[in-house]
CSV table of C-alpha atoms in Angstrom, one decimal:
chain,number,residue,atom,x,y,z
A,29,GLN,CA,-26.3,2.2,-7.5
A,30,VAL,CA,-22.6,2.3,-7.7
A,31,GLN,CA,-20.0,1.1,-5.1
A,32,LEU,CA,-16.9,3.3,-4.8
A,33,MET,CA,-14.1,2.2,-2.9
A,34,GLU,CA,-11.1,4.6,-2.6
A,35,SER,CA,-7.2,3.2,-1.5
A,36,GLY,CA,-3.8,4.6,-1.5
A,37,GLY,CA,-4.0,6.6,1.1
A,38,GLY,CA,-1.3,6.3,4.2
A,39,LEU,CA,1.3,8.7,6.4
A,40,VAL,CA,3.5,10.6,4.1
A,41,GLN,CA,6.3,13.0,4.9
A,42,ALA,CA,5.8,16.2,4.1
A,43,GLY,CA,6.9,16.9,0.5
A,44,GLY,CA,6.9,13.9,-0.3
A,45,SER,CA,3.9,12.2,-2.4
A,46,LEU,CA,0.6,9.9,-2.7
A,47,ARG,CA,-1.9,8.5,-5.3
A,48,LEU,CA,-5.1,7.9,-4.5
A,49,SER,CA,-7.6,6.2,-6.4
A,50,CYS,CA,-10.9,5.3,-6.3
A,51,ALA,CA,-12.8,2.4,-7.9
A,52,ALA,CA,-16.3,2.0,-9.0
A,53,SER,CA,-18.1,-1.0,-9.1
A,54,ARG,CA,-19.6,-0.7,-12.2
A,55,SER,CA,-19.0,2.4,-15.0
A,56,ILE,CA,-19.0,6.2,-14.2
A,57,PHE,CA,-19.2,7.3,-17.7
A,58,SER,CA,-22.4,8.8,-17.0
A,59,PHE,CA,-22.1,10.4,-13.8
A,60,ASN,CA,-21.4,13.8,-14.8
A,61,PHE,CA,-19.7,14.9,-11.7
A,62,MET,CA,-16.1,13.2,-10.2
A,63,GLY,CA,-15.4,14.7,-7.2
A,64,TRP,CA,-12.6,14.0,-4.4
A,65,TYR,CA,-13.1,15.4,-1.1
A,66,ARG,CA,-11.7,15.8,1.9
A,67,GLN,CA,-12.7,16.5,6.2
A,68,ALA,CA,-10.3,16.9,8.5
A,69,LEU,CA,-11.2,16.6,12.2
A,70,GLY,CA,-13.2,19.1,13.3
A,71,LYS,CA,-13.6,20.6,10.2
A,72,GLN,CA,-16.2,20.3,7.4
A,73,ARG,CA,-16.1,18.5,4.3
A,74,GLU,CA,-14.1,20.3,1.5
A,75,LEU,CA,-14.0,20.1,-2.5
A,76,VAL,CA,-10.8,19.9,-3.4
A,77,ALA,CA,-10.7,18.5,-6.6
A,78,SER,CA,-13.3,17.7,-9.3
A,79,ILE,CA,-14.6,16.6,-12.8
A,80,ALA,CA,-17.9,18.5,-13.9
A,81,SER,CA,-18.9,17.9,-16.9
A,82,GLY,CA,-15.3,17.0,-18.8
A,83,VAL,CA,-13.7,20.3,-16.7
A,84,ARG,CA,-10.9,19.9,-14.2
A,85,ASN,CA,-11.1,22.1,-11.2
A,86,TYR,CA,-8.8,22.4,-7.7
A,87,ALA,CA,-9.1,24.5,-4.5
A,88,ASP,CA,-6.5,26.9,-4.1
A,89,SER,CA,-5.1,25.2,-1.7
A,90,VAL,CA,-4.3,21.7,-4.4
A,91,LYS,CA,-4.0,24.1,-7.0
A,92,GLY,CA,-0.6,23.1,-8.8
A,93,ARG,CA,0.1,20.3,-6.3
A,94,PHE,CA,-3.4,18.0,-7.1
A,95,THR,CA,-4.3,16.4,-10.1
A,96,ILE,CA,-7.8,14.8,-10.9
A,97,SER,CA,-8.4,11.6,-13.6
A,98,ARG,CA,-10.1,9.0,-14.1
A,99,ASP,CA,-10.0,5.8,-16.4
A,100,ASN,CA,-12.5,5.3,-17.5
A,101,ALA,CA,-11.0,1.8,-18.5
A,102,LYS,CA,-11.3,-0.1,-15.2
A,103,ASN,CA,-14.1,3.0,-13.9
A,104,THR,CA,-11.7,4.2,-11.5
A,105,MET,CA,-10.3,7.9,-11.1
A,106,TYR,CA,-7.4,9.2,-9.3
A,107,LEU,CA,-6.1,12.0,-7.4
A,108,GLN,CA,-2.5,12.6,-7.7
A,109,MET,CA,-0.9,14.9,-4.7
A,110,ASN,CA,2.3,16.0,-4.8
A,111,SER,CA,4.4,18.2,-2.2
A,112,LEU,CA,2.0,17.3,0.0
A,113,LYS,CA,1.5,19.7,3.3
A,114,PRO,CA,0.4,18.9,6.9
A,115,GLU,CA,-2.6,21.1,5.7
A,116,ASP,CA,-3.6,18.2,3.6
A,117,THR,CA,-3.8,15.8,6.2
A,118,ALA,CA,-7.2,14.5,6.2
A,119,VAL,CA,-9.7,12.0,5.2
A,120,TYR,CA,-10.3,12.1,1.7
A,121,TYR,CA,-13.4,11.0,-0.3
A,122,CYS,CA,-14.8,10.0,-3.5
A,123,ASN,CA,-18.1,10.9,-4.8
A,124,VAL,CA,-20.1,10.5,-8.3
A,125,ALA,CA,-22.9,13.0,-8.5
A,126,VAL,CA,-25.1,13.6,-11.2
A,127,LEU,CA,-25.6,17.3,-10.8
A,128,SER,CA,-28.8,18.8,-10.4
A,129,SER,CA,-29.8,14.9,-8.8
A,130,GLY,CA,-30.9,14.2,-5.5
A,131,SER,CA,-30.2,10.7,-5.3
A,132,LEU,CA,-27.4,9.4,-8.0
A,133,ASN,CA,-24.9,10.9,-5.9
A,134,TYR,CA,-22.7,8.4,-4.7
A,135,TRP,CA,-19.9,7.9,-1.7
A,136,GLY,CA,-16.7,6.1,-0.8
A,137,GLN,CA,-15.8,5.2,2.5
A,138,GLY,CA,-12.8,7.4,3.2
A,139,THR,CA,-9.1,7.0,3.3
A,140,GLN,CA,-6.6,8.6,6.1
A,141,VAL,CA,-3.9,10.8,4.3
A,142,THR,CA,-1.7,12.2,7.7
A,143,VAL,CA,1.1,14.0,6.3
A,144,SER,CA,4.1,15.0,9.0
A,145,SER,CA,6.7,17.4,9.3
C-alpha cells in the first residue's frame, strides 16, 4: 500500500508555469509506471505524462511544455508545466502502478489547475 498526495496546483495566467508534486508515503521505485493524468469538467481522464519502464512519454497536447520527473530520495514525482494554456485547466492526478497488475495501482486525490486567459 502507498499513499499519494498531489500539491502545487492553483490559478495561473496563460503562459505561466506550475510545478506539481506527488509525494508518496513510501518508496515508489518498485513501480514501473508513474504517470500524471488530468480530468477536465465533462471529459474523460487522460494521461498527459508518464515514466513507463524508465521511458518518458507525453501526450501530444503537452509535449514540449510539460516535463515529468522523479526524485527517488524524496519519494516524489513532479510535473513541471510551462507555457500553460486555458485548455490545461483540469484536476491533475498522479498514479503509480505495476504494469499488468490489477491491484498494484494507486492514485492521489488530485490537485486543481486553473489557467486563465
